[in-house]
PDB file of C-alpha atoms in Angstrom:
ATOM      1  CA  MET K   1     -97.127-129.862  61.840  1.00  0.00           C
ATOM      2  CA  ASN K   2     -95.478-129.475  58.309  1.00  0.00           C
ATOM      3  CA  GLU K   3     -97.562-127.963  55.468  1.00  0.00           C
ATOM      4  CA  ARG K   4     -97.702-130.368  52.259  1.00  0.00           C
ATOM      5  CA  ASN K   5     -96.311-129.078  49.095  1.00  0.00           C
ATOM      6  CA  PRO K   6     -99.197-128.066  46.894  1.00  0.00           C
ATOM      7  CA  GLY K   7     -97.278-129.324  43.718  1.00  0.00           C
ATOM      8  CA  ALA K   8     -96.866-132.909  45.336  1.00  0.00           C
ATOM      9  CA  VAL K   9    -100.425-132.897  46.034  1.00  0.00           C
ATOM     10  CA  VAL K  10    -101.466-132.276  42.519  1.00  0.00           C
ATOM     11  CA  SER K  11     -99.214-134.423  40.871  1.00  0.00           C
ATOM     12  CA  GLN K  12    -100.244-137.337  43.498  1.00  0.00           C
ATOM     13  CA  ILE K  13    -104.128-136.731  42.572  1.00  0.00           C
ATOM     14  CA  LEU K  14    -102.994-136.432  38.711  1.00  0.00           C
ATOM     15  CA  GLY K  15    -101.088-140.041  39.643  1.00  0.00           C
ATOM     16  CA  ALA K  16    -104.173-141.573  40.912  1.00  0.00           C
ATOM     17  CA  VAL K  17    -106.429-140.415  38.214  1.00  0.00           C
ATOM     18  CA  VAL K  18    -104.160-141.760  35.774  1.00  0.00           C
ATOM     19  CA  LEU K  19    -103.773-145.011  37.461  1.00  0.00           C
ATOM     20  CA  ALA K  20    -107.804-145.441  37.992  1.00  0.00           C
ATOM     21  CA  PHE K  21    -107.786-144.832  34.243  1.00  0.00           C
ATOM     22  CA  LEU K  22    -105.861-147.591  33.525  1.00  0.00           C
ATOM     23  CA  VAL K  23    -106.687-149.798  36.192  1.00  0.00           C
ATOM     24  CA  LEU K  24    -110.654-149.696  36.495  1.00  0.00           C
ATOM     25  CA  PRO K  25    -111.450-150.824  32.797  1.00  0.00           C
ATOM     26  CA  ILE K  26    -109.270-153.861  33.442  1.00  0.00           C
ATOM     27  CA  LEU K  27    -111.216-154.408  36.735  1.00  0.00           C
ATOM     28  CA  ALA K  28    -114.553-154.548  35.288  1.00  0.00           C
ATOM     29  CA  VAL K  29    -114.191-158.092  33.804  1.00  0.00           C
ATOM     30  CA  VAL K  30    -114.613-158.891  37.335  1.00  0.00           C
ATOM     31  CA  PRO K  31    -118.099-157.862  38.018  1.00  0.00           C
ATOM     32  CA  ALA K  32    -118.993-158.799  34.362  1.00  0.00           C
ATOM     33  CA  SER K  33    -118.171-162.343  35.039  1.00  0.00           C
ATOM     34  CA  PHE K  34    -120.748-162.509  37.580  1.00  0.00           C
ATOM     35  CA  ASN K  35    -123.612-161.445  35.544  1.00  0.00           C
ATOM     36  CA  ALA K  36    -126.673-163.706  35.563  1.00  0.00           C
ATOM     37  CA  SER K  37    -127.865-162.645  31.813  1.00  0.00           C
ATOM     38  CA  SER K  38    -126.304-164.306  28.587  1.00  0.00           C
ATOM     39  CA  PHE K  39    -124.955-161.104  28.007  1.00  0.00           C
ATOM     40  CA  ILE K  40    -122.023-158.682  29.606  1.00  0.00           C
ATOM     41  CA  LYS K  41    -123.809-155.755  31.168  1.00  0.00           C
ATOM     42  CA  ILE K  42    -121.922-153.338  33.652  1.00  0.00           C
ATOM     43  CA  PRO K  43    -122.997-153.203  36.450  1.00  0.00           C
ATOM     44  CA  PRO K  44    -124.856-156.444  36.152  1.00  0.00           C
ATOM     45  CA  GLN K  45    -128.339-156.159  36.896  1.00  0.00           C
ATOM     46  CA  GLY K  46    -128.281-159.584  38.759  1.00  0.00           C
ATOM     47  CA  TYR K  47    -125.267-161.962  39.904  1.00  0.00           C
ATOM     48  CA  SER K  48    -124.761-165.240  39.291  1.00  0.00           C
ATOM     49  CA  THR K  49    -121.713-167.997  39.207  1.00  0.00           C
ATOM     50  CA  ARG K  50    -122.977-169.681  36.644  1.00  0.00           C
ATOM     51  CA  TRP K  51    -120.587-168.530  34.077  1.00  0.00           C
ATOM     52  CA  TYR K  52    -117.816-170.264  36.609  1.00  0.00           C
ATOM     53  CA  ALA K  53    -119.247-173.348  36.390  1.00  0.00           C
ATOM     54  CA  GLN K  54    -119.817-173.088  32.569  1.00  0.00           C
ATOM     55  CA  PHE K  55    -116.285-172.222  32.275  1.00  0.00           C
ATOM     56  CA  LEU K  56    -114.927-175.012  34.293  1.00  0.00           C
ATOM     57  CA  THR K  57    -116.907-178.000  33.193  1.00  0.00           C
ATOM     58  CA  ASP K  58    -116.053-176.960  29.283  1.00  0.00           C
ATOM     59  CA  SER K  59    -113.284-179.296  28.329  1.00  0.00           C
ATOM     60  CA  GLU K  60    -112.094-176.922  25.623  1.00  0.00           C
ATOM     61  CA  TRP K  61    -111.726-174.238  28.308  1.00  0.00           C
ATOM     62  CA  ILE K  62    -109.700-176.312  30.379  1.00  0.00           C
ATOM     63  CA  ARG K  63    -107.640-177.624  27.997  1.00  0.00           C
ATOM     64  CA  SER K  64    -106.464-174.122  26.955  1.00  0.00           C
ATOM     65  CA  VAL K  65    -105.720-173.022  30.353  1.00  0.00           C
ATOM     66  CA  VAL K  66    -103.543-176.837  30.954  1.00  0.00           C
ATOM     67  CA  THR K  67    -101.743-175.588  27.507  1.00  0.00           C
ATOM     68  CA  SER K  68    -101.129-172.075  28.680  1.00  0.00           C
ATOM     69  CA  VAL K  69     -99.501-173.148  31.825  1.00  0.00           C
ATOM     70  CA  GLU K  70     -97.271-175.981  30.019  1.00  0.00           C
ATOM     71  CA  VAL K  71     -96.507-173.300  27.438  1.00  0.00           C
ATOM     72  CA  ALA K  72     -95.605-170.664  30.384  1.00  0.00           C
ATOM     73  CA  LEU K  73     -93.659-173.406  32.690  1.00  0.00           C
ATOM     74  CA  THR K  74     -91.585-174.378  29.197  1.00  0.00           C
ATOM     75  CA  ALA K  75     -90.878-171.115  28.420  1.00  0.00           C
ATOM     76  CA  THR K  76     -89.819-169.753  31.656  1.00  0.00           C
ATOM     77  CA  SER K  77     -87.392-172.640  32.426  1.00  0.00           C
ATOM     78  CA  LEU K  78     -85.624-172.265  29.015  1.00  0.00           C
ATOM     79  CA  SER K  79     -85.673-168.269  29.623  1.00  0.00           C
ATOM     80  CA  VAL K  80     -84.256-168.551  33.282  1.00  0.00           C
ATOM     81  CA  VAL K  81     -81.231-170.867  32.301  1.00  0.00           C
ATOM     82  CA  LEU K  82     -80.288-169.059  29.260  1.00  0.00           C
ATOM     83  CA  GLY K  83     -81.043-165.501  30.380  1.00  0.00           C
ATOM     84  CA  THR K  84     -79.054-166.296  33.679  1.00  0.00           C
ATOM     85  CA  LEU K  85     -76.024-167.607  31.454  1.00  0.00           C
ATOM     86  CA  ALA K  86     -76.692-164.531  29.395  1.00  0.00           C
ATOM     87  CA  ALA K  87     -76.265-162.355  32.090  1.00  0.00           C
ATOM     88  CA  LEU K  88     -73.304-164.194  34.452  1.00  0.00           C
ATOM     89  CA  GLY K  89     -71.309-163.560  30.754  1.00  0.00           C
ATOM     90  CA  LEU K  90     -72.670-159.783  30.655  1.00  0.00           C
ATOM     91  CA  ALA K  91     -70.909-159.397  33.972  1.00  0.00           C
ATOM     92  CA  ARG K  92     -67.816-160.334  33.069  1.00  0.00           C
ATOM     93  CA  ALA K  93     -67.488-158.781  29.331  1.00  0.00           C
ATOM     94  CA  THR K  94     -66.018-155.360  28.778  1.00  0.00           C
ATOM     95  CA  PRO K  95     -68.473-152.385  28.664  1.00  0.00           C
ATOM     96  CA  LEU K  96     -68.242-152.101  24.891  1.00  0.00           C
ATOM     97  CA  VAL K  97     -69.331-155.966  24.624  1.00  0.00           C
ATOM     98  CA  ARG K  98     -71.748-155.244  27.149  1.00  0.00           C
ATOM     99  CA  GLY K  99     -73.519-152.425  25.335  1.00  0.00           C
ATOM    100  CA  ALA K 100     -73.607-154.298  22.177  1.00  0.00           C
ATOM    101  CA  VAL K 101     -75.129-157.662  23.746  1.00  0.00           C
ATOM    102  CA  THR K 102     -77.307-156.114  26.007  1.00  0.00           C
ATOM    103  CA  GLY K 103     -78.777-154.256  23.054  1.00  0.00           C
ATOM    104  CA  LEU K 104     -79.188-157.645  20.990  1.00  0.00           C
ATOM    105  CA  MET K 105     -80.664-159.514  24.018  1.00  0.00           C
ATOM    106  CA  LEU K 106     -83.484-156.543  24.523  1.00  0.00           C
ATOM    107  CA  ALA K 107     -84.349-156.609  20.990  1.00  0.00           C
ATOM    108  CA  PRO K 108     -87.393-158.372  21.541  1.00  0.00           C
ATOM    109  CA  LEU K 109     -89.000-155.703  23.777  1.00  0.00           C
ATOM    110  CA  ILE K 110     -88.176-152.999  21.179  1.00  0.00           C
ATOM    111  CA  VAL K 111     -89.086-154.868  17.630  1.00  0.00           C
ATOM    112  CA  PRO K 112     -92.614-154.850  16.897  1.00  0.00           C
ATOM    113  CA  VAL K 113     -94.062-158.246  17.818  1.00  0.00           C
ATOM    114  CA  ILE K 114     -96.013-158.763  14.647  1.00  0.00           C
ATOM    115  CA  MET K 115     -92.199-158.652  13.119  1.00  0.00           C
ATOM    116  CA  THR K 116     -91.203-161.013  15.631  1.00  0.00           C
ATOM    117  CA  SER K 117     -94.461-163.028  15.287  1.00  0.00           C
ATOM    118  CA  ILE K 118     -94.013-163.412  11.318  1.00  0.00           C
ATOM    119  CA  ALA K 119     -90.098-164.288  11.535  1.00  0.00           C
ATOM    120  CA  LEU K 120     -90.994-167.101  14.105  1.00  0.00           C
ATOM    121  CA  TYR K 121     -93.629-168.661  11.834  1.00  0.00           C
ATOM    122  CA  TYR K 122     -91.362-169.248   9.025  1.00  0.00           C
ATOM    123  CA  SER K 123     -88.813-170.399  11.055  1.00  0.00           C
ATOM    124  CA  MET K 124     -91.034-172.598  13.334  1.00  0.00           C
ATOM    125  CA  ARG K 125     -92.798-174.214   9.829  1.00  0.00           C
ATOM    126  CA  PHE K 126     -89.121-174.546   8.339  1.00  0.00           C
ATOM    127  CA  VAL K 127     -87.962-177.028  11.293  1.00  0.00           C
ATOM    128  CA  GLY K 128     -91.854-178.395  11.772  1.00  0.00           C
ATOM    129  CA  LEU K 129     -92.274-176.868  15.346  1.00  0.00           C
ATOM    130  CA  GLN K 130     -95.321-174.681  14.089  1.00  0.00           C
ATOM    131  CA  GLY K 131     -98.330-175.814  16.000  1.00  0.00           C
ATOM    132  CA  SER K 132     -96.899-177.400  18.924  1.00  0.00           C
ATOM    133  CA  VAL K 133     -96.667-176.998  22.322  1.00  0.00           C
ATOM    134  CA  PHE K 134     -92.775-176.779  22.480  1.00  0.00           C
ATOM    135  CA  GLY K 135     -92.784-174.526  19.043  1.00  0.00           C
ATOM    136  CA  LEU K 136     -94.947-172.140  20.827  1.00  0.00           C
ATOM    137  CA  ALA K 137     -92.796-172.340  24.498  1.00  0.00           C
ATOM    138  CA  LEU K 138     -89.566-171.307  22.218  1.00  0.00           C
ATOM    139  CA  GLY K 139     -91.479-168.431  20.617  1.00  0.00           C
ATOM    140  CA  HIS K 140     -92.391-167.175  24.105  1.00  0.00           C
ATOM    141  CA  SER K 141     -89.050-167.779  25.643  1.00  0.00           C
ATOM    142  CA  LEU K 142     -88.099-165.125  23.012  1.00  0.00           C
ATOM    143  CA  LEU K 143     -90.307-162.444  24.452  1.00  0.00           C
ATOM    144  CA  CYS K 144     -89.392-163.711  28.148  1.00  0.00           C
ATOM    145  CA  LEU K 145     -85.761-163.819  27.875  1.00  0.00           C
ATOM    146  CA  PRO K 146     -85.090-159.897  28.454  1.00  0.00           C
ATOM    147  CA  PHE K 147     -86.955-160.133  31.670  1.00  0.00           C
ATOM    148  CA  VAL K 148     -84.512-162.912  32.853  1.00  0.00           C
ATOM    149  CA  VAL K 149     -81.509-160.888  31.753  1.00  0.00           C
ATOM    150  CA  LEU K 150     -82.411-157.520  32.949  1.00  0.00           C
ATOM    151  CA  ASN K 151     -83.525-158.738  36.668  1.00  0.00           C
ATOM    152  CA  VAL K 152     -80.539-160.958  36.993  1.00  0.00           C
ATOM    153  CA  GLY K 153     -78.452-158.614  35.813  1.00  0.00           C
ATOM    154  CA  VAL K 154     -79.694-155.964  38.373  1.00  0.00           C
ATOM    155  CA  SER K 155     -78.765-158.451  40.954  1.00  0.00           C
ATOM    156  CA  LEU K 156     -75.253-159.321  39.545  1.00  0.00           C
ATOM    157  CA  ALA K 157     -74.440-155.709  39.682  1.00  0.00           C
ATOM    158  CA  ARG K 158     -74.955-155.373  43.776  1.00  0.00           C
ATOM    159  CA  PHE K 159     -73.046-158.952  44.100  1.00  0.00           C
ATOM    160  CA  ASP K 160     -69.746-158.553  45.437  1.00  0.00           C
ATOM    161  CA  GLN K 161     -67.273-160.173  43.355  1.00  0.00           C
ATOM    162  CA  THR K 162     -64.438-160.794  46.164  1.00  0.00           C
ATOM    163  CA  LEU K 163     -66.659-163.193  47.636  1.00  0.00           C
ATOM    164  CA  LEU K 164     -66.075-166.086  44.729  1.00  0.00           C
ATOM    165  CA  ARG K 165     -62.078-165.397  44.896  1.00  0.00           C
ATOM    166  CA  ALA K 166     -62.321-165.997  48.368  1.00  0.00           C
ATOM    167  CA  ALA K 167     -64.530-169.137  47.923  1.00  0.00           C
ATOM    168  CA  ALA K 168     -61.690-169.916  45.034  1.00  0.00           C
ATOM    169  CA  GLY K 169     -59.164-169.144  47.668  1.00  0.00           C
ATOM    170  CA  LEU K 170     -60.918-171.566  49.949  1.00  0.00           C
ATOM    171  CA  GLY K 171     -60.501-174.502  47.113  1.00  0.00           C
ATOM    172  CA  ALA K 172     -64.229-174.226  45.471  1.00  0.00           C
ATOM    173  CA  GLY K 173     -64.600-174.947  42.030  1.00  0.00           C
ATOM    174  CA  PRO K 174     -66.380-173.030  39.952  1.00  0.00           C
ATOM    175  CA  LEU K 175     -69.720-174.956  39.867  1.00  0.00           C
ATOM    176  CA  TYR K 176     -69.622-175.435  43.576  1.00  0.00           C
ATOM    177  CA  ALA K 177     -69.070-171.497  44.244  1.00  0.00           C
ATOM    178  CA  PHE K 178     -71.794-170.474  41.740  1.00  0.00           C
ATOM    179  CA  ARG K 179     -73.923-172.924  43.527  1.00  0.00           C
ATOM    180  CA  THR K 180     -73.217-171.718  47.117  1.00  0.00           C
ATOM    181  CA  VAL K 181     -72.329-168.244  46.489  1.00  0.00           C
ATOM    182  CA  THR K 182     -73.430-166.875  43.292  1.00  0.00           C
ATOM    183  CA  LEU K 183     -77.060-168.323  43.273  1.00  0.00           C
ATOM    184  CA  PRO K 184     -78.241-167.538  46.435  1.00  0.00           C
ATOM    185  CA  ALA K 185     -77.274-163.708  46.058  1.00  0.00           C
ATOM    186  CA  ILE K 186     -79.111-163.594  42.479  1.00  0.00           C
ATOM    187  CA  LYS K 187     -82.007-165.109  43.811  1.00  0.00           C
ATOM    188  CA  PRO K 188     -84.228-162.570  44.169  1.00  0.00           C
ATOM    189  CA  GLY K 189     -83.456-161.245  40.600  1.00  0.00           C
ATOM    190  CA  LEU K 190     -83.856-164.944  39.525  1.00  0.00           C
ATOM    191  CA  PHE K 191     -87.062-165.423  40.914  1.00  0.00           C
ATOM    192  CA  ALA K 192     -88.598-162.028  39.689  1.00  0.00           C
ATOM    193  CA  GLY K 193     -87.210-162.841  36.460  1.00  0.00           C
ATOM    194  CA  ALA K 194     -89.059-166.017  36.343  1.00  0.00           C
ATOM    195  CA  ALA K 195     -92.506-164.433  37.599  1.00  0.00           C
ATOM    196  CA  PHE K 196     -92.413-161.508  34.971  1.00  0.00           C
ATOM    197  CA  ALA K 197     -91.680-164.576  32.059  1.00  0.00           C
ATOM    198  CA  PHE K 198     -94.174-166.712  33.304  1.00  0.00           C
ATOM    199  CA  ILE K 199     -96.776-163.502  33.148  1.00  0.00           C
ATOM    200  CA  THR K 200     -95.264-162.700  29.482  1.00  0.00           C
ATOM    201  CA  SER K 201     -95.915-166.121  28.144  1.00  0.00           C
ATOM    202  CA  PHE K 202     -99.251-166.607  30.073  1.00  0.00           C
ATOM    203  CA  ASP K 203    -100.772-163.254  28.650  1.00  0.00           C
ATOM    204  CA  GLU K 204     -99.148-163.594  24.958  1.00  0.00           C
ATOM    205  CA  VAL K 205    -101.725-163.139  22.376  1.00  0.00           C
ATOM    206  CA  VAL K 206    -100.097-161.619  19.109  1.00  0.00           C
ATOM    207  CA  LEU K 207     -97.169-163.956  18.738  1.00  0.00           C
ATOM    208  CA  SER K 208     -99.505-167.141  19.918  1.00  0.00           C
ATOM    209  CA  MET K 209    -101.833-166.332  17.037  1.00  0.00           C
ATOM    210  CA  PHE K 210     -98.794-167.230  13.970  1.00  0.00           C
ATOM    211  CA  LEU K 211     -97.670-170.436  16.534  1.00  0.00           C
ATOM    212  CA  VAL K 212    -100.653-171.949  17.671  1.00  0.00           C
ATOM    213  CA  GLY K 213    -102.305-175.289  16.233  1.00  0.00           C
ATOM    214  CA  PRO K 214    -104.860-177.535  17.243  1.00  0.00           C
ATOM    215  CA  ALA K 215    -102.637-179.305  20.008  1.00  0.00           C
ATOM    216  CA  ALA K 216    -101.072-175.898  21.391  1.00  0.00           C
ATOM    217  CA  LYS K 217    -104.200-173.501  21.887  1.00  0.00           C
ATOM    218  CA  THR K 218    -103.405-171.371  24.703  1.00  0.00           C
ATOM    219  CA  LEU K 219    -105.972-169.426  27.055  1.00  0.00           C
ATOM    220  CA  PRO K 220    -105.494-165.864  25.301  1.00  0.00           C
ATOM    221  CA  ILE K 221    -106.241-167.622  21.968  1.00  0.00           C
ATOM    222  CA  LYS K 222    -109.387-168.841  23.181  1.00  0.00           C
ATOM    223  CA  LEU K 223    -110.830-166.116  24.923  1.00  0.00           C
ATOM    224  CA  PHE K 224    -110.095-164.463  21.126  1.00  0.00           C
ATOM    225  CA  GLU K 225    -111.813-166.609  19.308  1.00  0.00           C
ATOM    226  CA  GLN K 226    -114.984-167.208  21.783  1.00  0.00           C
ATOM    227  CA  ILE K 227    -115.132-163.342  21.811  1.00  0.00           C
ATOM    228  CA  ARG K 228    -115.303-163.303  17.706  1.00  0.00           C
ATOM    229  CA  ILE K 229    -118.044-166.048  17.886  1.00  0.00           C
ATOM    230  CA  GLU K 230    -120.273-165.285  20.935  1.00  0.00           C
ATOM    231  CA  PHE K 231    -119.711-162.238  23.525  1.00  0.00           C
ATOM    232  CA  THR K 232    -120.858-163.995  26.357  1.00  0.00           C
ATOM    233  CA  PRO K 233    -119.697-163.599  30.197  1.00  0.00           C
ATOM    234  CA  VAL K 234    -117.927-166.842  30.035  1.00  0.00           C
ATOM    235  CA  ALA K 235    -115.414-164.684  28.222  1.00  0.00           C
ATOM    236  CA  ALA K 236    -115.219-162.502  31.216  1.00  0.00           C
ATOM    237  CA  VAL K 237    -114.696-165.439  33.199  1.00  0.00           C
ATOM    238  CA  ALA K 238    -111.699-166.180  31.174  1.00  0.00           C
ATOM    239  CA  SER K 239    -110.028-162.666  31.314  1.00  0.00           C
ATOM    240  CA  THR K 240    -110.380-162.895  35.244  1.00  0.00           C
ATOM    241  CA  ALA K 241    -108.725-165.834  34.940  1.00  0.00           C
ATOM    242  CA  ILE K 242    -106.136-164.245  33.367  1.00  0.00           C
ATOM    243  CA  LEU K 243    -106.086-161.291  35.494  1.00  0.00           C
ATOM    244  CA  VAL K 244    -106.051-163.348  38.985  1.00  0.00           C
ATOM    245  CA  VAL K 245    -102.841-165.043  37.733  1.00  0.00           C
ATOM    246  CA  THR K 246    -101.114-161.984  36.966  1.00  0.00           C
ATOM    247  CA  VAL K 247    -101.840-160.297  39.966  1.00  0.00           C
ATOM    248  CA  ILE K 248    -100.869-163.351  42.407  1.00  0.00           C
ATOM    249  CA  LEU K 249     -97.638-163.386  40.686  1.00  0.00           C
ATOM    250  CA  PHE K 250     -97.091-159.631  40.161  1.00  0.00           C
ATOM    251  CA  ALA K 251     -97.946-159.646  44.342  1.00  0.00           C
ATOM    252  CA  ILE K 252     -95.186-162.318  45.129  1.00  0.00           C
ATOM    253  CA  VAL K 253     -92.763-160.629  43.255  1.00  0.00           C
ATOM    254  CA  GLN K 254     -93.159-157.279  45.401  1.00  0.00           C
ATOM    255  CA  ILE K 255     -93.424-159.229  48.504  1.00  0.00           C
ATOM    256  CA  ASN K 256     -90.177-161.377  47.969  1.00  0.00           C
ATOM    257  CA  ARG K 257     -88.315-157.706  46.650  1.00  0.00           C
ATOM    258  CA  VAL K 258     -89.224-156.229  49.983  1.00  0.00           C
ATOM    259  CA  LYS K 259     -88.294-158.971  52.060  1.00  0.00           C
ATOM    260  CA  GLY K 260     -84.727-159.072  50.239  1.00  0.00           C
ATOM    261  CA  GLN K 261     -84.520-155.252  50.889  1.00  0.00           C
ATOM    262  CA  GLU K 262     -85.290-156.197  54.566  1.00  0.00           C
TER     263      GLU K 262
END
């Protein structure tokens, strides 16, 4: 029986401690959402689902959820189309051009979101899209785009380009070759990019604060407003809803990645 490396054991313990430090405060919103009292107490002295009932019967909360889904789906669609086209172009570019354009594509991950938000606020006001669902989706797609470019780019890096030449030799046109050869090969990266784009849009707060309006108030913004007015367990219910959506999509991505490696 092989003895385990003490250094590896210590690193695993430290990793578990750090992970618990990061995750446990987030998971605390789940029991908090079942508080029977009118204020948040952890652990709850009593358990009740009345705050879930209030959340599901409140038209403003439901409207914010619907708006978040609409914005996230629109932003995801835009970023998937544009990000896939960008990744395909980068795969054919020279190393110098690829490095420069990739840096530009990843800028939304590097530049502080507050700076991007201010720039988008004035831009959206200029074109009359500030406060609209589509304007908010456009802003979110800027933050979602890097995730699609990165994930599709990884899939393209593993793609055998001779398959395209073989398809062309058999008479397949560019569009048909993309649909039958390239698209199935990059599908895992495409799916992962879309999932991360949806999560990014659905959870976004800072940029949304600059672009929201009466007709475009997302769930995180509604949650922020609720906390400023009254910090009741219904806010924990909204936080739990965001957490559940994020965890489900992340789990689907991981399952899809494992199946793709089999």
